[in-house]
Short mmCIF file of C-alpha atoms and ligand atoms in Angstrom, two decimals:
data_model
loop_
_atom_site.label_atom_id
_atom_site.label_comp_id
_atom_site.label_asym_id
_atom_site.label_seq_id
_atom_site.Cartn_x
_atom_site.Cartn_y
_atom_site.Cartn_z
CA MET A 1 -28.47 -53.35 99.59
CA SER A 2 -31.68 -51.35 99.64
CA ASP A 3 -34.95 -52.59 98.17
CA SER A 4 -36.10 -49.06 97.35
CA PRO A 5 -36.38 -48.33 93.64
CA ALA A 6 -35.10 -44.84 94.40
CA ALA A 7 -31.85 -46.33 95.72
CA PRO A 8 -30.67 -48.85 93.15
CA ALA A 9 -28.14 -51.63 93.65
CA VAL A 10 -24.93 -50.56 95.28
CA THR A 11 -21.59 -51.07 93.60
CA ASP A 12 -20.47 -54.68 93.55
CA ALA A 13 -17.06 -55.47 92.08
CA ARG A 14 -18.06 -59.11 91.54
CA ARG A 15 -21.37 -58.41 89.81
CA PRO A 16 -21.55 -58.41 86.01
CA PHE A 17 -22.49 -55.02 84.59
CA ARG A 18 -25.15 -56.86 82.59
CA SER A 19 -25.92 -60.56 82.82
CA ASP A 20 -26.26 -60.84 79.02
CA VAL A 21 -22.78 -59.44 78.38
CA VAL A 22 -20.24 -61.11 80.71
CA THR A 23 -19.82 -63.69 83.42
CA VAL A 24 -17.49 -62.86 86.29
CA GLU A 25 -16.15 -66.11 87.76
CA PRO A 26 -14.67 -67.17 85.47
CA PHE A 27 -14.60 -64.00 83.40
CA ALA A 28 -15.99 -64.46 79.88
CA LEU A 29 -17.78 -62.55 77.13
CA LEU A 30 -21.18 -64.10 76.45
CA GLY A 31 -22.68 -64.94 73.09
CA THR A 32 -25.67 -66.63 71.50
CA ARG A 33 -25.34 -69.88 69.55
CA CYS A 34 -28.27 -71.22 67.55
CA ALA A 35 -28.90 -74.68 66.08
CA GLU A 36 -27.56 -73.36 62.75
CA GLU A 37 -24.24 -72.57 64.53
CA HIS A 38 -24.64 -68.79 64.12
CA ILE A 39 -22.65 -67.19 66.93
CA THR A 40 -23.38 -63.57 67.89
CA PHE A 41 -22.68 -61.14 70.75
CA PRO A 42 -24.17 -60.71 73.36
CA ALA A 43 -26.52 -63.33 74.84
CA ARG A 44 -30.08 -63.06 73.48
CA ASP A 45 -33.20 -65.21 73.47
CA LEU A 46 -33.27 -65.38 69.68
CA CYS A 47 -30.66 -65.67 66.95
CA PRO A 48 -30.48 -62.27 65.21
CA THR A 49 -29.23 -63.95 62.03
CA CYS A 50 -31.95 -66.60 61.49
CA HIS A 51 -34.44 -65.63 64.25
CA ARG A 52 -34.53 -69.16 65.71
CA THR A 53 -35.41 -69.23 69.39
CA ASP A 54 -33.74 -72.59 70.17
CA VAL A 55 -30.53 -70.86 71.19
CA SER A 56 -28.03 -71.30 73.98
CA THR A 57 -25.80 -68.86 75.81
CA VAL A 58 -22.14 -69.61 75.28
CA ALA A 59 -18.86 -68.26 76.63
CA LEU A 60 -16.88 -66.68 73.79
CA ALA A 61 -13.12 -67.24 73.54
CA GLY A 62 -12.50 -63.51 73.92
CA THR A 63 -9.74 -63.33 71.32
CA GLY A 64 -9.71 -61.77 67.89
CA THR A 65 -8.23 -58.99 65.78
CA LEU A 66 -8.67 -55.23 65.69
CA HIS A 67 -10.90 -54.27 62.74
CA THR A 68 -10.55 -50.51 63.26
CA PHE A 69 -10.15 -48.03 66.13
CA SER A 70 -10.11 -44.38 67.15
CA GLU A 71 -8.55 -42.35 69.93
CA VAL A 72 -11.44 -40.31 71.31
CA HIS A 73 -10.54 -36.79 72.45
CA GLN A 74 -13.99 -35.28 73.08
CA ALA A 75 -16.81 -36.87 75.05
CA PRO A 76 -19.74 -35.65 77.12
CA PRO A 77 -19.00 -34.22 80.59
CA GLY A 78 -17.86 -36.80 83.14
CA VAL A 79 -16.11 -39.05 80.61
CA GLU A 80 -12.33 -38.98 80.91
CA VAL A 81 -10.48 -38.46 77.59
CA PRO A 82 -8.58 -39.56 75.64
CA TYR A 83 -9.51 -43.21 75.33
CA LEU A 84 -9.27 -45.82 72.60
CA LEU A 85 -12.38 -47.34 71.10
CA GLY A 86 -12.31 -50.16 68.58
CA TRP A 87 -14.24 -52.76 66.65
CA VAL A 88 -12.91 -56.26 67.35
CA ASP A 89 -13.46 -59.23 65.04
CA LEU A 90 -13.75 -62.22 67.40
CA VAL A 91 -12.47 -65.65 66.38
CA GLU A 92 -16.10 -66.84 66.43
CA GLY A 93 -16.82 -64.45 63.52
CA CYS A 94 -18.79 -61.69 65.26
CA ARG A 95 -17.76 -58.05 65.70
CA VAL A 96 -17.79 -56.29 69.08
CA LEU A 97 -17.45 -52.60 69.95
CA ALA A 98 -15.15 -52.13 72.94
CA ARG A 99 -12.61 -49.96 74.60
CA ILE A 100 -9.04 -50.91 73.76
CA ALA A 101 -6.73 -50.83 76.77
CA GLY A 102 -4.12 -48.12 76.49
CA GLY A 103 -0.54 -49.01 75.83
CA ASP A 104 2.60 -47.09 75.04
CA HIS A 105 2.07 -47.16 71.30
CA GLN A 106 -0.95 -46.78 69.06
CA PRO A 107 -2.40 -50.07 67.84
CA ARG A 108 -2.72 -51.07 64.20
CA ILE A 109 -5.60 -52.54 62.21
CA GLY A 110 -5.21 -56.32 62.33
CA ASP A 111 -3.50 -56.41 65.74
CA PRO A 112 -4.38 -59.51 67.80
CA VAL A 113 -6.41 -58.63 70.89
CA ARG A 114 -7.76 -60.43 73.93
CA CYS A 115 -10.67 -59.58 76.23
CA ARG A 116 -10.21 -58.73 79.89
CA PRO A 117 -12.49 -57.43 82.65
CA THR A 118 -12.85 -53.76 83.50
CA THR A 119 -15.35 -51.64 85.42
CA PHE A 120 -18.44 -50.29 83.69
CA THR A 121 -20.67 -47.57 85.11
CA ALA A 122 -24.44 -47.80 84.66
CA PRO A 123 -26.71 -44.77 84.00
CA ASP A 124 -27.61 -44.79 87.71
CA ALA A 125 -23.89 -44.48 88.58
CA THR A 126 -23.64 -48.04 89.95
CA THR A 127 -20.71 -50.08 88.69
CA GLY A 128 -20.16 -53.69 87.70
CA VAL A 129 -17.82 -55.90 85.73
CA GLY A 130 -17.62 -55.03 82.04
CA PHE A 131 -15.13 -55.81 79.30
CA GLU A 132 -12.35 -54.27 77.26
CA PHE A 133 -9.65 -55.60 74.94
CA GLU A 134 -5.87 -55.39 75.17
CA VAL A 135 -3.49 -55.72 72.26
CA ILE A 136 -1.36 -58.89 72.48
CA ARG A 137 2.02 -57.26 71.90
CA ASP A 138 4.16 -60.40 71.74
CA ALA A 139 2.21 -61.81 68.84
CA HIS A 140 3.30 -59.39 66.13
CA ARG A 141 7.00 -59.11 66.87
CA MET B 1 -46.22 -49.51 45.54
CA THR B 2 -46.43 -45.80 44.85
CA LEU B 3 -48.70 -43.28 46.58
CA PRO B 4 -49.82 -39.90 45.21
CA PRO B 5 -47.13 -37.23 45.62
CA ALA B 6 -47.46 -34.31 48.02
CA HIS B 7 -47.03 -30.76 46.73
CA VAL B 8 -44.72 -28.42 48.61
CA ALA B 9 -46.59 -25.12 48.63
CA GLY B 10 -44.25 -23.34 51.02
CA ALA B 11 -40.83 -23.71 52.58
CA GLY B 12 -39.25 -21.64 55.32
CA MET B 13 -36.30 -21.68 57.69
CA ILE B 14 -34.57 -19.57 60.23
CA ARG B 15 -30.79 -19.34 60.04
CA PHE B 16 -29.21 -22.22 61.95
CA GLY B 17 -26.74 -21.29 64.66
CA LYS B 18 -26.23 -20.84 68.37
CA TYR B 19 -29.06 -18.84 69.93
CA PRO B 20 -29.30 -17.48 73.49
CA VAL B 21 -31.36 -19.22 76.14
CA ASP B 22 -34.32 -16.85 75.75
CA VAL B 23 -34.72 -17.89 72.12
CA THR B 24 -36.74 -20.97 72.98
CA LEU B 25 -37.53 -24.07 70.97
CA GLU B 26 -41.02 -22.68 70.43
CA ARG B 27 -39.69 -19.36 69.13
CA LEU B 28 -37.36 -21.11 66.69
CA ALA B 29 -40.24 -23.23 65.40
CA VAL B 30 -42.65 -20.31 65.09
CA GLY B 31 -40.13 -18.36 63.02
CA ALA B 32 -39.69 -21.16 60.51
CA ALA B 33 -43.41 -21.99 60.42
CA ARG B 34 -44.46 -18.39 59.69
CA ALA B 35 -41.86 -18.22 56.90
CA ALA B 36 -43.25 -21.39 55.29
CA ILE B 37 -46.89 -20.29 55.68
CA SER B 38 -46.07 -16.91 54.17
CA ASP B 39 -44.13 -18.55 51.33
CA ALA B 40 -47.24 -20.61 50.53
CA GLY B 41 -49.49 -17.56 50.65
CA ALA B 42 -51.51 -19.47 53.24
CA GLU B 43 -53.32 -18.46 56.40
CA LEU B 44 -53.62 -20.36 59.66
CA ARG B 45 -57.22 -21.31 58.88
CA HIS B 46 -56.06 -23.24 55.80
CA ILE B 47 -54.02 -25.75 57.84
CA ASP B 48 -55.53 -29.10 58.80
CA ALA B 49 -52.78 -30.65 60.95
CA LEU B 50 -49.29 -30.15 62.36
CA TYR B 51 -46.41 -32.68 62.22
CA VAL B 52 -43.36 -31.88 64.34
CA GLY B 53 -39.97 -33.63 64.34
CA HIS B 54 -37.63 -33.10 67.31
CA VAL B 55 -35.43 -35.13 69.67
CA PHE B 56 -34.65 -33.04 72.73
CA GLY B 57 -37.80 -30.88 72.79
CA GLY B 58 -39.48 -32.82 75.58
CA PRO B 59 -43.05 -34.09 75.82
CA VAL B 60 -45.65 -32.51 73.49
CA ALA B 61 -43.25 -29.91 72.11
CA GLY B 62 -45.41 -29.85 68.99
CA GLN B 63 -48.46 -28.85 70.99
CA ARG B 64 -46.48 -26.11 72.76
CA ILE B 65 -45.48 -24.80 69.34
CA ALA B 66 -49.09 -25.03 68.08
CA VAL B 67 -50.24 -22.75 70.89
CA GLN B 68 -47.57 -20.16 70.06
CA LEU B 69 -48.54 -20.31 66.38
CA GLY B 70 -52.29 -20.09 66.90
CA LEU B 71 -52.84 -23.64 65.67
CA ASP B 72 -54.09 -25.02 69.01
CA GLY B 73 -56.86 -27.56 68.72
CA LEU B 74 -55.59 -29.18 65.50
CA PRO B 75 -54.28 -32.75 65.24
CA VAL B 76 -50.63 -32.44 66.34
CA SER B 77 -48.13 -35.31 66.38
CA ASN B 78 -44.52 -35.46 67.58
CA HIS B 79 -41.99 -37.60 65.67
CA GLU B 80 -38.69 -38.84 67.11
CA ASN B 81 -36.20 -40.83 64.98
CA TYR B 82 -33.10 -39.03 66.25
CA CYS B 83 -31.41 -37.15 63.39
CA ALA B 84 -34.07 -38.45 60.96
CA SER B 85 -36.93 -37.01 63.05
CA GLY B 86 -37.77 -34.11 60.74
CA ALA B 87 -37.71 -36.35 57.65
CA THR B 88 -39.90 -38.88 59.46
CA ALA B 89 -42.43 -36.12 60.17
CA ILE B 90 -42.45 -35.29 56.43
CA ARG B 91 -43.00 -38.97 55.60
CA GLU B 92 -45.96 -39.23 57.97
CA ALA B 93 -47.44 -36.02 56.55
CA TRP B 94 -47.04 -37.37 53.01
CA VAL B 95 -48.83 -40.61 53.98
CA ALA B 96 -51.70 -38.69 55.59
CA LEU B 97 -52.13 -36.49 52.50
CA ALA B 98 -51.96 -39.51 50.20
CA ALA B 99 -54.58 -41.27 52.31
CA GLY B 100 -56.94 -38.30 51.98
CA LEU B 101 -56.96 -37.60 55.70
CA HIS B 102 -55.85 -33.97 55.23
CA ASP B 103 -55.35 -31.52 52.34
CA VAL B 104 -53.00 -28.89 53.81
CA VAL B 105 -50.53 -29.71 56.59
CA LEU B 106 -47.66 -27.91 58.27
CA VAL B 107 -44.46 -29.85 59.00
CA ILE B 108 -41.87 -28.42 61.38
CA GLY B 109 -38.43 -29.77 62.24
CA VAL B 110 -36.91 -28.03 65.24
CA GLU B 111 -34.16 -28.43 67.81
CA LYS B 112 -32.71 -26.32 70.61
CA MET B 113 -29.42 -28.06 71.33
CA THR B 114 -27.04 -25.48 72.74
CA ASP B 115 -28.65 -25.46 76.18
CA ARG B 116 -29.38 -29.23 76.21
CA VAL B 117 -26.44 -31.10 74.64
CA ALA B 118 -22.74 -30.92 75.59
CA GLY B 119 -19.75 -32.76 74.15
CA GLY B 120 -21.63 -34.38 71.27
CA VAL B 121 -24.64 -36.63 70.86
CA ARG B 122 -24.50 -40.24 72.02
CA PRO B 123 -26.66 -43.38 72.26
CA ASP B 124 -29.46 -43.77 74.79
CA PRO B 125 -27.92 -44.43 78.24
CA SER B 126 -29.55 -47.88 78.36
CA ASP B 127 -27.79 -49.00 75.16
CA LEU B 128 -24.70 -51.18 75.61
CA ASP B 129 -22.69 -48.91 73.30
CA ALA B 130 -23.21 -46.02 75.73
CA ALA B 131 -21.60 -48.02 78.55
CA VAL B 132 -18.67 -48.84 76.27
CA GLY B 133 -18.16 -45.13 75.55
CA LEU B 134 -19.47 -44.67 72.02
CA VAL B 135 -19.96 -41.09 70.91
CA MET B 136 -21.14 -40.51 67.35
CA ALA B 137 -17.82 -38.93 66.33
CA ALA B 138 -15.96 -42.06 67.42
CA GLY B 139 -18.18 -44.33 65.34
CA HIS B 140 -17.48 -42.26 62.23
CA ALA B 141 -13.77 -41.97 63.06
CA MET B 142 -13.52 -45.77 63.12
CA SER B 143 -15.38 -45.84 59.80
CA ALA B 144 -12.89 -43.33 58.36
CA ARG B 145 -9.82 -45.28 59.51
CA ARG B 146 -11.15 -48.50 58.01
CA TYR B 147 -12.16 -46.73 54.77
CA MET B 148 -8.65 -45.29 54.39
CA HIS B 149 -7.18 -48.76 55.07
CA ASP B 150 -9.47 -50.63 52.65
CA HIS B 151 -9.38 -48.20 49.73
CA GLY B 152 -5.92 -46.62 50.02
CA VAL B 153 -7.52 -43.22 50.59
CA THR B 154 -5.71 -40.31 52.21
CA ARG B 155 -6.84 -38.27 55.19
CA GLU B 156 -6.84 -35.27 52.84
CA ALA B 157 -9.40 -36.88 50.52
CA ILE B 158 -11.84 -37.28 53.41
CA ALA B 159 -11.21 -33.72 54.62
CA ALA B 160 -12.09 -32.51 51.10
CA VAL B 161 -15.77 -33.08 51.94
CA ALA B 162 -15.59 -30.32 54.57
CA VAL B 163 -13.82 -27.95 52.17
CA LYS B 164 -16.48 -28.55 49.49
CA ASN B 165 -19.50 -28.18 51.78
CA HIS B 166 -18.20 -25.05 53.52
CA ALA B 167 -17.52 -23.51 50.10
CA HIS B 168 -21.16 -24.15 49.13
CA SER B 169 -22.52 -22.59 52.33
CA VAL B 170 -21.09 -19.20 51.41
CA HIS B 171 -24.17 -18.86 49.17
CA ASN B 172 -26.73 -20.03 51.77
CA PRO B 173 -28.14 -17.26 53.99
CA PHE B 174 -29.62 -19.90 56.34
CA ALA B 175 -26.29 -21.66 57.00
CA GLN B 176 -24.61 -21.44 60.39
CA TYR B 177 -21.13 -20.79 58.95
CA GLN B 178 -21.24 -19.21 55.46
CA ARG B 179 -17.47 -19.04 55.23
CA PRO B 180 -14.99 -21.13 53.21
CA VAL B 181 -12.37 -23.26 54.96
CA ARG B 182 -9.05 -24.37 53.52
CA LEU B 183 -7.88 -27.98 53.49
CA GLU B 184 -5.04 -27.02 55.84
CA GLU B 185 -7.57 -25.71 58.38
CA VAL B 186 -9.49 -28.99 58.32
CA LEU B 187 -6.31 -31.02 58.79
CA ALA B 188 -4.98 -28.79 61.57
CA ALA B 189 -8.24 -28.56 63.55
CA ARG B 190 -8.38 -29.94 67.09
CA THR B 191 -8.75 -33.74 67.14
CA ILE B 192 -12.21 -34.95 68.17
CA ALA B 193 -11.79 -38.68 67.47
CA ASP B 194 -8.77 -39.50 65.37
CA PRO B 195 -8.43 -39.30 62.41
CA LEU B 196 -11.35 -36.80 62.50
CA GLY B 197 -10.97 -33.23 63.75
CA LEU B 198 -13.39 -30.47 64.64
CA LEU B 199 -14.03 -29.45 61.01
CA ASP B 200 -14.91 -33.04 60.06
CA CYS B 201 -17.85 -32.83 62.49
CA SER B 202 -21.19 -31.05 62.12
CA PRO B 203 -21.70 -28.52 64.90
CA ILE B 204 -24.15 -28.50 67.79
CA SER B 205 -26.81 -26.09 66.53
CA ASP B 206 -30.19 -24.51 67.18
CA GLY B 207 -32.67 -24.08 64.39
CA ALA B 208 -35.96 -24.83 62.71
CA ALA B 209 -37.34 -25.46 59.23
CA ALA B 210 -40.89 -25.89 57.97
CA LEU B 211 -42.91 -26.98 54.96
CA VAL B 212 -46.53 -26.46 53.91
CA MET B 213 -47.49 -29.71 52.14
CA CYS B 214 -50.70 -30.16 50.12
CA THR B 215 -52.86 -32.44 48.05
CA PRO B 216 -54.12 -31.03 44.70
CA ALA B 217 -57.30 -30.02 46.58
CA GLY B 218 -55.10 -28.27 49.11
CA LEU B 219 -53.38 -26.30 46.36
CA ARG B 220 -56.82 -25.11 45.20
CA ARG B 221 -57.70 -24.15 48.78
CA LEU B 222 -54.58 -21.98 48.83
CA GLY B 223 -55.44 -20.49 45.43
CA LEU B 224 -52.23 -21.88 43.93
CA SER B 225 -51.93 -22.90 40.31
CA GLY B 226 -48.91 -23.84 38.26
CA ALA B 227 -46.05 -26.17 39.04
CA THR B 228 -44.88 -26.75 42.60
CA PRO B 229 -42.10 -29.10 43.65
CA ARG B 230 -43.52 -32.47 44.69
CA ILE B 231 -42.52 -35.01 47.30
CA LEU B 232 -42.77 -38.30 45.39
CA GLY B 233 -42.17 -40.34 48.53
CA CYS B 234 -39.91 -40.99 51.47
CA GLY B 235 -38.28 -44.31 52.30
CA LEU B 236 -37.75 -45.32 55.92
CA VAL B 237 -35.71 -48.26 57.20
CA SER B 238 -34.07 -49.16 60.49
CA GLY B 239 -30.68 -50.68 61.16
CA GLY B 240 -30.26 -54.44 61.00
CA VAL B 241 -28.32 -56.63 63.43
CA GLN B 242 -24.82 -57.25 62.06
CA ASP B 243 -23.20 -60.67 62.48
CA GLY B 244 -19.69 -59.42 61.71
CA SER B 245 -19.44 -60.99 58.27
CA ARG B 246 -19.81 -57.70 56.37
CA PRO B 247 -17.23 -54.90 56.09
CA LEU B 248 -17.76 -52.09 58.60
CA ASN B 249 -18.50 -49.65 55.75
CA ASP B 250 -20.84 -52.05 53.94
CA GLU B 251 -23.73 -49.55 54.42
CA ASP B 252 -26.42 -52.19 54.00
CA VAL B 253 -28.79 -49.82 55.81
CA SER B 254 -28.17 -47.13 53.16
CA ARG B 255 -28.61 -49.65 50.34
CA ARG B 256 -31.96 -50.75 51.82
CA ALA B 257 -33.05 -47.12 52.33
CA GLY B 258 -32.25 -46.44 48.69
CA GLU B 259 -34.22 -49.49 47.59
CA ALA B 260 -37.17 -48.25 49.67
CA ALA B 261 -37.07 -44.87 47.92
CA TRP B 262 -36.78 -46.36 44.44
CA GLN B 263 -39.69 -48.74 45.10
CA LEU B 264 -41.93 -46.03 46.57
CA THR B 265 -41.31 -43.48 43.83
CA GLY B 266 -40.35 -45.31 40.65
CA ILE B 267 -37.22 -43.12 40.54
CA GLY B 268 -33.83 -44.80 40.13
CA PRO B 269 -30.34 -43.74 41.20
CA SER B 270 -29.46 -42.56 37.68
CA ASP B 271 -32.42 -40.11 37.73
CA VAL B 272 -31.08 -38.19 40.74
CA ASP B 273 -29.37 -34.92 39.81
CA ILE B 274 -29.00 -33.26 43.22
CA VAL B 275 -28.44 -34.74 46.69
CA GLU B 276 -28.83 -33.39 50.19
CA MET B 277 -26.77 -35.91 52.16
CA HIS B 278 -26.57 -36.37 55.93
CA ASP B 279 -22.91 -35.36 56.29
CA CYS B 280 -22.92 -35.32 60.08
CA PHE B 281 -19.23 -36.20 59.59
CA THR B 282 -17.10 -35.91 56.43
CA ILE B 283 -16.66 -39.66 56.03
CA ALA B 284 -20.41 -40.23 56.40
CA GLU B 285 -21.14 -38.34 53.17
CA ILE B 286 -18.72 -40.62 51.31
CA VAL B 287 -19.87 -44.02 52.57
CA ARG B 288 -23.59 -43.16 52.40
CA LEU B 289 -23.36 -42.02 48.76
CA GLU B 290 -21.67 -45.34 48.04
CA GLY B 291 -24.25 -47.31 50.02
CA LEU B 292 -27.08 -45.71 48.05
CA GLY B 293 -25.42 -46.74 44.80
CA LEU B 294 -24.97 -43.12 43.66
CA VAL B 295 -21.16 -43.43 43.70
CA PRO B 296 -19.11 -46.63 43.13
CA VAL B 297 -17.84 -48.27 46.33
CA GLY B 298 -14.39 -46.99 47.26
CA GLU B 299 -14.57 -43.97 44.95
CA GLY B 300 -16.50 -41.46 47.06
CA ALA B 301 -13.41 -39.72 48.39
CA HIS B 302 -11.88 -39.52 44.91
CA TRP B 303 -15.14 -38.11 43.55
CA THR B 304 -14.95 -35.36 46.17
CA GLU B 305 -11.33 -34.51 45.38
CA GLN B 306 -12.11 -34.44 41.66
CA GLY B 307 -15.06 -32.06 42.17
CA HIS B 308 -17.75 -34.46 40.95
CA THR B 309 -19.88 -33.80 44.06
CA ALA B 310 -19.31 -30.02 44.08
CA LEU B 311 -21.52 -27.36 42.52
CA GLY B 312 -20.90 -27.67 38.78
CA GLY B 313 -19.92 -31.35 39.12
CA LYS B 314 -21.80 -34.32 37.71
CA LEU B 315 -23.65 -35.01 41.00
CA PRO B 316 -23.78 -31.93 43.25
CA VAL B 317 -24.05 -33.01 46.90
CA ASN B 318 -24.99 -30.61 49.68
CA ALA B 319 -25.28 -27.41 47.66
CA SER B 320 -26.73 -26.00 50.89
CA GLY B 321 -23.48 -26.55 52.77
CA GLY B 322 -24.81 -29.73 54.34
CA LEU B 323 -24.88 -30.46 58.03
CA LEU B 324 -21.19 -29.60 58.26
CA SER B 325 -21.79 -25.97 57.35
CA ARG B 326 -25.54 -25.25 57.44
CA GLY B 327 -25.47 -26.70 60.98
CA HIS B 328 -27.22 -29.70 62.49
CA PRO B 329 -30.08 -29.01 64.89
CA VAL B 330 -30.89 -32.71 64.76
CA GLY B 331 -34.70 -32.69 64.53
CA ALA B 332 -34.66 -29.81 62.04
CA THR B 333 -32.17 -31.23 59.56
CA GLY B 334 -34.52 -33.40 57.48
CA VAL B 335 -36.94 -30.52 56.95
CA ALA B 336 -34.08 -28.14 56.13
CA GLN B 337 -32.94 -30.60 53.45
CA ALA B 338 -36.48 -30.57 51.99
CA CYS B 339 -36.50 -26.74 52.03
CA GLU B 340 -33.22 -26.74 50.10
CA LEU B 341 -34.55 -29.21 47.53
CA THR B 342 -37.71 -27.08 47.18
CA TRP B 343 -35.67 -23.97 46.38
CA GLN B 344 -33.36 -25.89 44.06
CA LEU B 345 -36.29 -27.43 42.16
CA ARG B 346 -37.95 -24.01 41.86
CA GLY B 347 -34.68 -22.60 40.53
CA THR B 348 -34.52 -19.96 43.28
CA ALA B 349 -31.42 -21.12 45.17
CA GLY B 350 -29.33 -18.13 44.11
CA GLY B 351 -25.56 -18.52 44.09
CA ARG B 352 -25.82 -22.19 45.02
CA GLN B 353 -28.39 -23.10 42.31
CA VAL B 354 -27.77 -26.41 40.55
CA GLU B 355 -28.59 -25.72 36.90
CA GLY B 356 -31.42 -27.86 35.61
CA ALA B 357 -32.13 -29.57 38.92
CA HIS B 358 -35.18 -31.78 38.31
CA THR B 359 -34.96 -34.74 40.72
CA GLY B 360 -33.53 -34.48 44.22
CA LEU B 361 -32.78 -36.98 46.97
CA ALA B 362 -32.42 -36.11 50.66
CA TYR B 363 -30.94 -38.70 53.02
CA CYS B 364 -31.04 -38.60 56.84
CA LYS B 365 -29.63 -41.10 59.31
CA GLY B 366 -30.53 -40.98 62.95
CA GLY B 367 -29.17 -42.73 66.00
CA THR B 368 -27.36 -45.96 66.77
CA VAL B 369 -28.49 -49.23 68.33
CA SER B 370 -25.86 -51.61 69.71
CA GLY B 371 -25.04 -54.43 67.31
CA THR B 372 -26.80 -52.88 64.30
CA ASP B 373 -25.75 -50.71 61.38
CA GLY B 374 -27.82 -47.76 62.54
CA GLY B 375 -31.02 -46.40 64.02
CA SER B 376 -33.22 -44.96 61.29
CA VAL B 377 -32.57 -43.87 57.71
CA THR B 378 -34.91 -41.79 55.53
CA THR B 379 -34.67 -41.22 51.77
CA LEU B 380 -36.86 -38.36 50.52
CA VAL B 381 -37.37 -38.01 46.76
CA MET B 382 -38.57 -34.71 45.28
CA GLN B 383 -39.18 -33.61 41.72
CA SER B 384 -39.91 -30.26 40.05
ZN1 ZN C 1 -29.14 -68.58 63.72
#
């Protein structure tokens, strides 16, 4: 790995895309919990709900339900389409924007989903571990 | 708190559209500025300062424009609030006039997008939402799907916004399109982010719009007497962090922007008789009208289908054709909305004139920030 600012960090499959978003081993979405028990995504140094600074970083369960979604067919150059994007309501009560892993059939609002790792690309074209959600198919049979 | 209003002495635009590479940002801006200065009967020597709203114009675009106009040497400031940039420039000009700093100022909103933006606008690359793959169309498509789910609204009712606004633009010589579209065309258009198709989305456009704004002393400097439309004030709020407890289409940011406008101007929602709404996407017009309290929550799509927001309806929205049909050169849009309100309040809007228009509201929303309900929202209130 180079120290030069002109040559940023090389791709590392075990490195989190951003340290405030996920941990890698074990994989988890990160959140902020304050003394008032407000839980938000991602990790911050203050609670965005009550602005307390006595907060801790917590691993979120990574499960929830699909609040809404869209299949995106047009994106800027270099982004492969189509892909599914959705808002997920986590069991902790916060809402996260994420890609929804493709399946054979279109999801429905209210579908149960679970978080899993994927690869994110940074503006400098380096990659790291990010997150997406997959629909838990068995649950709504 | 209310501040003194600003008088709009002149308004000018160039037609929005797709211009070739040699029609530069500066040329677009100069065309609109000269139209506004001429409309005011003003000369360059009358102008005290220049306020320029743009997003993609690059460093000191306003000063580059000033040189082309012959306004070099004046105080020039550049204002970036994404799609609310032009409206933010108007707000700052209004504050400066109210403070007594200047008496006659020129405000320009301008954007050259066709050679700088491809595939749609998106968040800043450093924002988490960019890494996830958010494009603006996708955000509004998710809003539309949830709105249809929550309120039992059809896809057709949302598409009706595009039909209405394109029908209005037939009467607007500055609009990019100026042609009606049928509901079937909106529904059959290529999918951009489902359920929204191409005709649910405002286009990528080039364009510029300008205003000459004055204090009463400025009006005397220009030799103007008689009534001119006035800017009573302009609210500005930014998006708040969302904890997930509110519905996706709660539009708290629009509610707060409305409150800011009512507090600054003493005008209330029931006083508004014409709206220029930031319909960057069909669904956005619906949920923003509801967020402002101008239309009951869950009824915006029905209002559109029933013609209440069309010319001749009880609350005409986007008589100009809106962003969907006038076009959306992002930094120019807020100033173009103010030009439209100026012409409507003068009673000179021709085939798209709203009879008896007395109080107008123009709403802009610009940008997204991960975890919040928006970037910036402006609410401009004008009166004849
Ligand atoms: Zn808290």
